[in-house]
């Protein structure tokens, strides 16, 4: 299903992970080897722009990282990004340029494209967030099913076995997630889609839509 593919969800010109993501058809396929890729990328970053501030932790010299943040490698923090008070970054993380990782936000095994904001009490695990996507306060990606079975990506009649127990959310470019929302395991959200606050989201949500609640999804009106 074309709508679930990397080329449909993301503009790869807005991430250092472009060469890596280009190897795959679907975004969740990139989760397994993400740690090794980040280490390889980190070691190749230009010394005039990045420095290794801890074991397998590379940060742009223009990034601002709070002294209370906890970082465990491999991690890369991009140019002009902020990692704020008590953020918890626990490995296999690529934070793009001009991103915000906020107060008490937890990240694990993720790619944040450039200009992503996860600014307030968010959990993002085993996920890929596209260019200019934003998660409202308290919104999270749930990455493990309650029965602990491998995650299946579902889009209408289409079902794709991932073979992975942990798959969070694949949010396309310019996705807006409202406060207090939960992205269930294996959610895929198309570009320019908005999720209402306090939503519980499953499956595939098409591009250019407004998700009001399960079963009530409308397309955005075209701007005049």
PDB file of C-alpha atoms in Angstrom:
ATOM      1  CA  UNK A   1       0.000   0.000   0.000  1.00  0.00           C
ATOM      2  CA  UNK A   2       1.697   3.146  -1.279  1.00  0.00           C
ATOM      3  CA  UNK A   3       0.305   5.410   1.469  1.00  0.00           C
ATOM      4  CA  UNK A   4       2.232   3.463   4.116  1.00  0.00           C
ATOM      5  CA  UNK A   5       5.585   3.778   2.364  1.00  0.00           C
ATOM      6  CA  UNK A   6       8.430   6.034   3.424  1.00  0.00           C
ATOM      7  CA  UNK A   7       8.264   8.013   0.186  1.00  0.00           C
ATOM      8  CA  UNK A   8       4.615   8.873   0.848  1.00  0.00           C
ATOM      9  CA  UNK A   9       5.074   9.885   4.482  1.00  0.00           C
ATOM     10  CA  UNK A  10       8.377  11.757   4.556  1.00  0.00           C
ATOM     11  CA  UNK A  11      10.481  14.318   2.716  1.00  0.00           C
ATOM     12  CA  UNK A  12      13.905  12.771   3.209  1.00  0.00           C
ATOM     13  CA  UNK A  13      15.692  16.062   2.536  1.00  0.00           C
ATOM     14  CA  UNK A  14      14.908  16.998   6.148  1.00  0.00           C
ATOM     15  CA  UNK A  15      16.884  14.310   8.008  1.00  0.00           C
ATOM     16  CA  UNK A  16      20.439  13.020   8.279  1.00  0.00           C
ATOM     17  CA  UNK A  17      18.877   9.559   8.157  1.00  0.00           C
ATOM     18  CA  UNK A  18      17.957   9.907   4.477  1.00  0.00           C
ATOM     19  CA  UNK A  19      20.560   7.429   3.146  1.00  0.00           C
ATOM     20  CA  UNK A  20      19.524   4.899   5.777  1.00  0.00           C
ATOM     21  CA  UNK A  21      15.767   5.273   5.315  1.00  0.00           C
ATOM     22  CA  UNK A  22      16.172   5.028   1.545  1.00  0.00           C
ATOM     23  CA  UNK A  23      17.096   1.365   1.969  1.00  0.00           C
ATOM     24  CA  UNK A  24      13.594   0.461   3.112  1.00  0.00           C
ATOM     25  CA  UNK A  25      10.052   0.480   1.782  1.00  0.00           C
ATOM     26  CA  UNK A  26       8.169   0.929   5.055  1.00  0.00           C
ATOM     27  CA  UNK A  27       9.353   3.082   7.974  1.00  0.00           C
ATOM     28  CA  UNK A  28       9.054   0.431  10.689  1.00  0.00           C
ATOM     29  CA  UNK A  29      11.596  -1.679   8.780  1.00  0.00           C
ATOM     30  CA  UNK A  30      14.237   0.891   9.780  1.00  0.00           C
ATOM     31  CA  UNK A  31      13.788   0.345  13.523  1.00  0.00           C
ATOM     32  CA  UNK A  32      15.843  -2.850  13.819  1.00  0.00           C
ATOM     33  CA  UNK A  33      19.167  -1.429  12.659  1.00  0.00           C
ATOM     34  CA  UNK A  34      18.775   2.101  13.933  1.00  0.00           C
ATOM     35  CA  UNK A  35      21.337   1.836  16.728  1.00  0.00           C
ATOM     36  CA  UNK A  36      24.144   0.698  14.425  1.00  0.00           C
ATOM     37  CA  UNK A  37      23.282   3.389  11.895  1.00  0.00           C
ATOM     38  CA  UNK A  38      23.432   6.159  14.515  1.00  0.00           C
ATOM     39  CA  UNK A  39      26.874   5.002  15.681  1.00  0.00           C
ATOM     40  CA  UNK A  40      28.126   4.938  12.088  1.00  0.00           C
ATOM     41  CA  UNK A  41      26.646   8.378  11.385  1.00  0.00           C
ATOM     42  CA  UNK A  42      27.950   9.855  14.624  1.00  0.00           C
ATOM     43  CA  UNK A  43      31.516   8.864  13.839  1.00  0.00           C
ATOM     44  CA  UNK A  44      31.274  10.582  10.445  1.00  0.00           C
ATOM     45  CA  UNK A  45      29.918  13.938  11.656  1.00  0.00           C
ATOM     46  CA  UNK A  46      32.166  16.961  11.015  1.00  0.00           C
ATOM     47  CA  UNK A  47      34.231  17.883  14.069  1.00  0.00           C
ATOM     48  CA  UNK A  48      33.798  21.599  13.399  1.00  0.00           C
ATOM     49  CA  UNK A  49      30.015  21.249  13.885  1.00  0.00           C
ATOM     50  CA  UNK A  50      29.562  18.309  16.296  1.00  0.00           C
ATOM     51  CA  UNK A  51      31.343  16.990  19.354  1.00  0.00           C
ATOM     52  CA  UNK A  52      31.146  13.695  21.225  1.00  0.00           C
ATOM     53  CA  UNK A  53      29.942  14.722  24.678  1.00  0.00           C
ATOM     54  CA  UNK A  54      29.641  11.188  26.086  1.00  0.00           C
ATOM     55  CA  UNK A  55      30.025   7.586  25.041  1.00  0.00           C
ATOM     56  CA  UNK A  56      28.401   7.372  21.583  1.00  0.00           C
ATOM     57  CA  UNK A  57      26.609  10.685  22.206  1.00  0.00           C
ATOM     58  CA  UNK A  58      27.164  13.367  19.601  1.00  0.00           C
ATOM     59  CA  UNK A  59      25.709  16.863  19.871  1.00  0.00           C
ATOM     60  CA  UNK A  60      25.882  19.821  17.540  1.00  0.00           C
ATOM     61  CA  UNK A  61      27.832  22.682  19.074  1.00  0.00           C
ATOM     62  CA  UNK A  62      24.776  24.880  18.520  1.00  0.00           C
ATOM     63  CA  UNK A  63      22.456  22.503  20.429  1.00  0.00           C
ATOM     64  CA  UNK A  64      21.311  23.421  23.939  1.00  0.00           C
ATOM     65  CA  UNK A  65      21.139  20.497  26.387  1.00  0.00           C
ATOM     66  CA  UNK A  66      19.934  21.017  29.949  1.00  0.00           C
ATOM     67  CA  UNK A  67      22.344  19.721  32.616  1.00  0.00           C
ATOM     68  CA  UNK A  68      19.441  17.766  34.146  1.00  0.00           C
ATOM     69  CA  UNK A  69      18.755  15.810  30.938  1.00  0.00           C
ATOM     70  CA  UNK A  70      19.743  12.110  30.894  1.00  0.00           C
ATOM     71  CA  UNK A  71      21.338  10.809  27.682  1.00  0.00           C
ATOM     72  CA  UNK A  72      22.424   7.227  27.006  1.00  0.00           C
ATOM     73  CA  UNK A  73      24.046   6.498  23.644  1.00  0.00           C
ATOM     74  CA  UNK A  74      23.879   6.058  20.837  1.00  0.00           C
ATOM     75  CA  UNK A  75      22.337   9.519  20.434  1.00  0.00           C
ATOM     76  CA  UNK A  76      22.781  12.361  17.967  1.00  0.00           C
ATOM     77  CA  UNK A  77      21.403  15.829  18.713  1.00  0.00           C
ATOM     78  CA  UNK A  78      21.146  18.052  15.646  1.00  0.00           C
ATOM     79  CA  UNK A  79      21.984  21.683  15.089  1.00  0.00           C
ATOM     80  CA  UNK A  80      20.034  24.322  17.048  1.00  0.00           C
ATOM     81  CA  UNK A  81      17.956  21.704  18.869  1.00  0.00           C
ATOM     82  CA  UNK A  82      16.953  21.903  22.512  1.00  0.00           C
ATOM     83  CA  UNK A  83      16.921  19.082  25.046  1.00  0.00           C
ATOM     84  CA  UNK A  84      15.188  20.507  28.091  1.00  0.00           C
ATOM     85  CA  UNK A  85      14.985  19.874  31.830  1.00  0.00           C
ATOM     86  CA  UNK A  86      14.753  16.203  32.853  1.00  0.00           C
ATOM     87  CA  UNK A  87      14.399  14.858  29.329  1.00  0.00           C
ATOM     88  CA  UNK A  88      15.258  11.136  29.219  1.00  0.00           C
ATOM     89  CA  UNK A  89      16.956   9.912  26.045  1.00  0.00           C
ATOM     90  CA  UNK A  90      17.752   6.247  26.423  1.00  0.00           C
ATOM     91  CA  UNK A  91      19.458   5.123  23.262  1.00  0.00           C
ATOM     92  CA  UNK A  92      19.184   4.712  19.499  1.00  0.00           C
ATOM     93  CA  UNK A  93      17.987   8.277  18.915  1.00  0.00           C
ATOM     94  CA  UNK A  94      18.526  10.714  16.077  1.00  0.00           C
ATOM     95  CA  UNK A  95      17.205  14.188  16.873  1.00  0.00           C
ATOM     96  CA  UNK A  96      17.158  16.424  13.817  1.00  0.00           C
ATOM     97  CA  UNK A  97      17.875  20.112  13.485  1.00  0.00           C
ATOM     98  CA  UNK A  98      15.868  22.789  15.345  1.00  0.00           C
ATOM     99  CA  UNK A  99      13.932  20.208  17.348  1.00  0.00           C
ATOM    100  CA  UNK A 100      12.527  20.525  20.856  1.00  0.00           C
ATOM    101  CA  UNK A 101      12.736  17.588  23.281  1.00  0.00           C
ATOM    102  CA  UNK A 102      10.951  18.960  26.291  1.00  0.00           C
ATOM    103  CA  UNK A 103      10.510  18.700  29.999  1.00  0.00           C
ATOM    104  CA  UNK A 104      10.318  15.057  31.166  1.00  0.00           C
ATOM    105  CA  UNK A 105       9.955  13.773  27.604  1.00  0.00           C
ATOM    106  CA  UNK A 106      11.274  10.228  27.073  1.00  0.00           C
ATOM    107  CA  UNK A 107      12.677   8.966  23.769  1.00  0.00           C
ATOM    108  CA  UNK A 108      13.857   5.490  22.802  1.00  0.00           C
ATOM    109  CA  UNK A 109      14.775   4.069  19.371  1.00  0.00           C
ATOM    110  CA  UNK A 110      13.431   6.977  17.346  1.00  0.00           C
ATOM    111  CA  UNK A 111      14.144   9.292  14.448  1.00  0.00           C
ATOM    112  CA  UNK A 112      12.951  12.869  14.772  1.00  0.00           C
ATOM    113  CA  UNK A 113      13.133  14.723  11.487  1.00  0.00           C
ATOM    114  CA  UNK A 114      14.108  18.408  11.504  1.00  0.00           C
ATOM    115  CA  UNK A 115      11.784  20.874  13.293  1.00  0.00           C
ATOM    116  CA  UNK A 116       9.973  18.174  15.307  1.00  0.00           C
ATOM    117  CA  UNK A 117       8.572  19.187  18.680  1.00  0.00           C
ATOM    118  CA  UNK A 118       7.917  16.774  21.548  1.00  0.00           C
ATOM    119  CA  UNK A 119       7.963  19.511  24.171  1.00  0.00           C
ATOM    120  CA  UNK A 120       5.921  18.460  27.208  1.00  0.00           C
ATOM    121  CA  UNK A 121       5.710  15.091  29.011  1.00  0.00           C
ATOM    122  CA  UNK A 122       5.755  12.929  25.879  1.00  0.00           C
ATOM    123  CA  UNK A 123       6.819   9.319  25.412  1.00  0.00           C
ATOM    124  CA  UNK A 124       8.064   8.420  21.938  1.00  0.00           C
ATOM    125  CA  UNK A 125       9.406   4.908  21.449  1.00  0.00           C
ATOM    126  CA  UNK A 126      10.189   2.818  18.348  1.00  0.00           C
ATOM    127  CA  UNK A 127       8.794   5.600  16.207  1.00  0.00           C
ATOM    128  CA  UNK A 128       9.625   7.964  13.355  1.00  0.00           C
ATOM    129  CA  UNK A 129       8.286  11.534  13.435  1.00  0.00           C
ATOM    130  CA  UNK A 130       8.337  13.500  10.200  1.00  0.00           C
ATOM    131  CA  UNK A 131       9.364  17.054   9.376  1.00  0.00           C
ATOM    132  CA  UNK A 132       7.565  19.733  11.415  1.00  0.00           C
ATOM    133  CA  UNK A 133       5.430  17.168  13.260  1.00  0.00           C
ATOM    134  CA  UNK A 134       4.330  18.094  16.761  1.00  0.00           C
ATOM    135  CA  UNK A 135       3.018  16.122  19.712  1.00  0.00           C
ATOM    136  CA  UNK A 136       0.912  18.064  22.198  1.00  0.00           C
ATOM    137  CA  UNK A 137       1.473  17.921  25.941  1.00  0.00           C
ATOM    138  CA  UNK A 138       1.082  14.439  27.401  1.00  0.00           C
ATOM    139  CA  UNK A 139       0.562  12.681  24.059  1.00  0.00           C
ATOM    140  CA  UNK A 140       2.428   9.383  23.673  1.00  0.00           C
ATOM    141  CA  UNK A 141       3.228   6.536  21.330  1.00  0.00           C
ATOM    142  CA  UNK A 142       2.324   3.140  22.746  1.00  0.00           C
ATOM    143  CA  UNK A 143       4.762   0.659  21.263  1.00  0.00           C
ATOM    144  CA  UNK A 144       3.822  -2.733  22.769  1.00  0.00           C
ATOM    145  CA  UNK A 145       0.467  -4.526  22.508  1.00  0.00           C
ATOM    146  CA  UNK A 146      -1.184  -5.653  25.735  1.00  0.00           C
ATOM    147  CA  UNK A 147      -0.878  -9.297  24.644  1.00  0.00           C
ATOM    148  CA  UNK A 148       2.818  -8.771  23.751  1.00  0.00           C
ATOM    149  CA  UNK A 149       2.275 -10.233  20.275  1.00  0.00           C
ATOM    150  CA  UNK A 150       4.074  -8.849  17.185  1.00  0.00           C
ATOM    151  CA  UNK A 151       2.573  -5.629  15.870  1.00  0.00           C
ATOM    152  CA  UNK A 152       0.501  -5.753  12.687  1.00  0.00           C
ATOM    153  CA  UNK A 153       0.072  -2.599  10.596  1.00  0.00           C
ATOM    154  CA  UNK A 154      -3.582  -2.258   9.593  1.00  0.00           C
ATOM    155  CA  UNK A 155      -5.006   0.003   6.909  1.00  0.00           C
ATOM    156  CA  UNK A 156      -8.522  -1.002   5.928  1.00  0.00           C
ATOM    157  CA  UNK A 157      -8.330  -4.478   4.470  1.00  0.00           C
ATOM    158  CA  UNK A 158      -4.538  -4.320   4.271  1.00  0.00           C
ATOM    159  CA  UNK A 159      -2.590  -5.990   7.075  1.00  0.00           C
ATOM    160  CA  UNK A 160       1.219  -6.080   7.170  1.00  0.00           C
ATOM    161  CA  UNK A 161       3.109  -8.248   9.639  1.00  0.00           C
ATOM    162  CA  UNK A 162       6.057  -6.351  11.104  1.00  0.00           C
ATOM    163  CA  UNK A 163       7.562  -9.285  12.990  1.00  0.00           C
ATOM    164  CA  UNK A 164       8.395  -6.841  15.792  1.00  0.00           C
ATOM    165  CA  UNK A 165       6.990  -6.761  19.305  1.00  0.00           C
ATOM    166  CA  UNK A 166       7.751  -3.056  19.554  1.00  0.00           C
ATOM    167  CA  UNK A 167       6.452  -0.605  16.955  1.00  0.00           C
ATOM    168  CA  UNK A 168       5.229   2.831  17.977  1.00  0.00           C
ATOM    169  CA  UNK A 169       3.925   5.574  15.705  1.00  0.00           C
ATOM    170  CA  UNK A 170       4.958   6.522  12.182  1.00  0.00           C
ATOM    171  CA  UNK A 171       3.898  10.167  11.881  1.00  0.00           C
ATOM    172  CA  UNK A 172       4.281  11.826   8.498  1.00  0.00           C
ATOM    173  CA  UNK A 173       5.452  15.365   7.832  1.00  0.00           C
ATOM    174  CA  UNK A 174       3.433  18.197   9.432  1.00  0.00           C
ATOM    175  CA  UNK A 175       1.330  15.899  11.620  1.00  0.00           C
ATOM    176  CA  UNK A 176      -0.243  17.610  14.622  1.00  0.00           C
ATOM    177  CA  UNK A 177      -1.165  15.414  17.606  1.00  0.00           C
ATOM    178  CA  UNK A 178      -3.463  16.954  20.214  1.00  0.00           C
ATOM    179  CA  UNK A 179      -2.747  16.969  23.943  1.00  0.00           C
ATOM    180  CA  UNK A 180      -3.310  13.772  25.902  1.00  0.00           C
ATOM    181  CA  UNK A 181      -3.635  11.519  22.851  1.00  0.00           C
ATOM    182  CA  UNK A 182      -2.408   7.923  22.582  1.00  0.00           C
ATOM    183  CA  UNK A 183      -1.000   6.501  19.352  1.00  0.00           C
ATOM    184  CA  UNK A 184      -1.564   2.746  19.636  1.00  0.00           C
ATOM    185  CA  UNK A 185       1.138   0.313  18.454  1.00  0.00           C
ATOM    186  CA  UNK A 186       1.639   0.446  14.701  1.00  0.00           C
ATOM    187  CA  UNK A 187      -0.212   3.705  14.026  1.00  0.00           C
ATOM    188  CA  UNK A 188       0.636   5.353  10.712  1.00  0.00           C
ATOM    189  CA  UNK A 189      -0.508   8.948  10.187  1.00  0.00           C
ATOM    190  CA  UNK A 190      -0.286  10.597   6.771  1.00  0.00           C
ATOM    191  CA  UNK A 191       1.159  14.017   6.073  1.00  0.00           C
ATOM    192  CA  UNK A 192      -0.619  17.206   7.184  1.00  0.00           C
ATOM    193  CA  UNK A 193      -3.115  15.328   9.355  1.00  0.00           C
ATOM    194  CA  UNK A 194      -4.372  16.669  12.688  1.00  0.00           C
ATOM    195  CA  UNK A 195      -5.394  14.526  15.651  1.00  0.00           C
ATOM    196  CA  UNK A 196      -7.915  15.933  18.119  1.00  0.00           C
ATOM    197  CA  UNK A 197      -6.867  16.160  21.798  1.00  0.00           C
ATOM    198  CA  UNK A 198      -7.596  13.137  24.012  1.00  0.00           C
ATOM    199  CA  UNK A 199      -7.785  10.806  21.014  1.00  0.00           C
ATOM    200  CA  UNK A 200      -7.096   7.072  21.000  1.00  0.00           C
ATOM    201  CA  UNK A 201      -5.734   6.337  17.533  1.00  0.00           C
ATOM    202  CA  UNK A 202      -5.409   2.974  15.791  1.00  0.00           C
ATOM    203  CA  UNK A 203      -4.342   1.833  12.344  1.00  0.00           C
ATOM    204  CA  UNK A 204      -3.751   4.136   9.381  1.00  0.00           C
ATOM    205  CA  UNK A 205      -5.038   7.707   9.278  1.00  0.00           C
ATOM    206  CA  UNK A 206      -4.891   9.207   5.764  1.00  0.00           C
ATOM    207  CA  UNK A 207      -3.021  12.327   4.757  1.00  0.00           C
ATOM    208  CA  UNK A 208      -4.692  15.721   4.953  1.00  0.00           C
ATOM    209  CA  UNK A 209      -7.319  14.557   7.428  1.00  0.00           C
ATOM    210  CA  UNK A 210      -8.740  15.597  10.779  1.00  0.00           C
ATOM    211  CA  UNK A 211      -9.087  12.727  13.239  1.00  0.00           C
ATOM    212  CA  UNK A 212     -11.939  13.572  15.604  1.00  0.00           C
ATOM    213  CA  UNK A 213     -12.471  10.121  17.075  1.00  0.00           C
ATOM    214  CA  UNK A 214     -12.496   6.485  15.991  1.00  0.00           C
ATOM    215  CA  UNK A 215     -14.835   6.258  13.018  1.00  0.00           C
ATOM    216  CA  UNK A 216     -15.025  10.026  12.536  1.00  0.00           C
ATOM    217  CA  UNK A 217     -12.275  11.190  10.213  1.00  0.00           C
ATOM    218  CA  UNK A 218     -12.839  14.049   7.765  1.00  0.00           C
ATOM    219  CA  UNK A 219     -10.671  15.552   5.083  1.00  0.00           C
ATOM    220  CA  UNK A 220      -9.422  19.084   5.574  1.00  0.00           C
ATOM    221  CA  UNK A 221     -10.855  21.765   3.360  1.00  0.00           C
ATOM    222  CA  UNK A 222      -8.481  23.099   0.756  1.00  0.00           C
ATOM    223  CA  UNK A 223      -7.311  26.623   1.481  1.00  0.00           C
ATOM    224  CA  UNK A 224      -8.733  29.239  -0.863  1.00  0.00           C
TER     225      UNK A 224
END
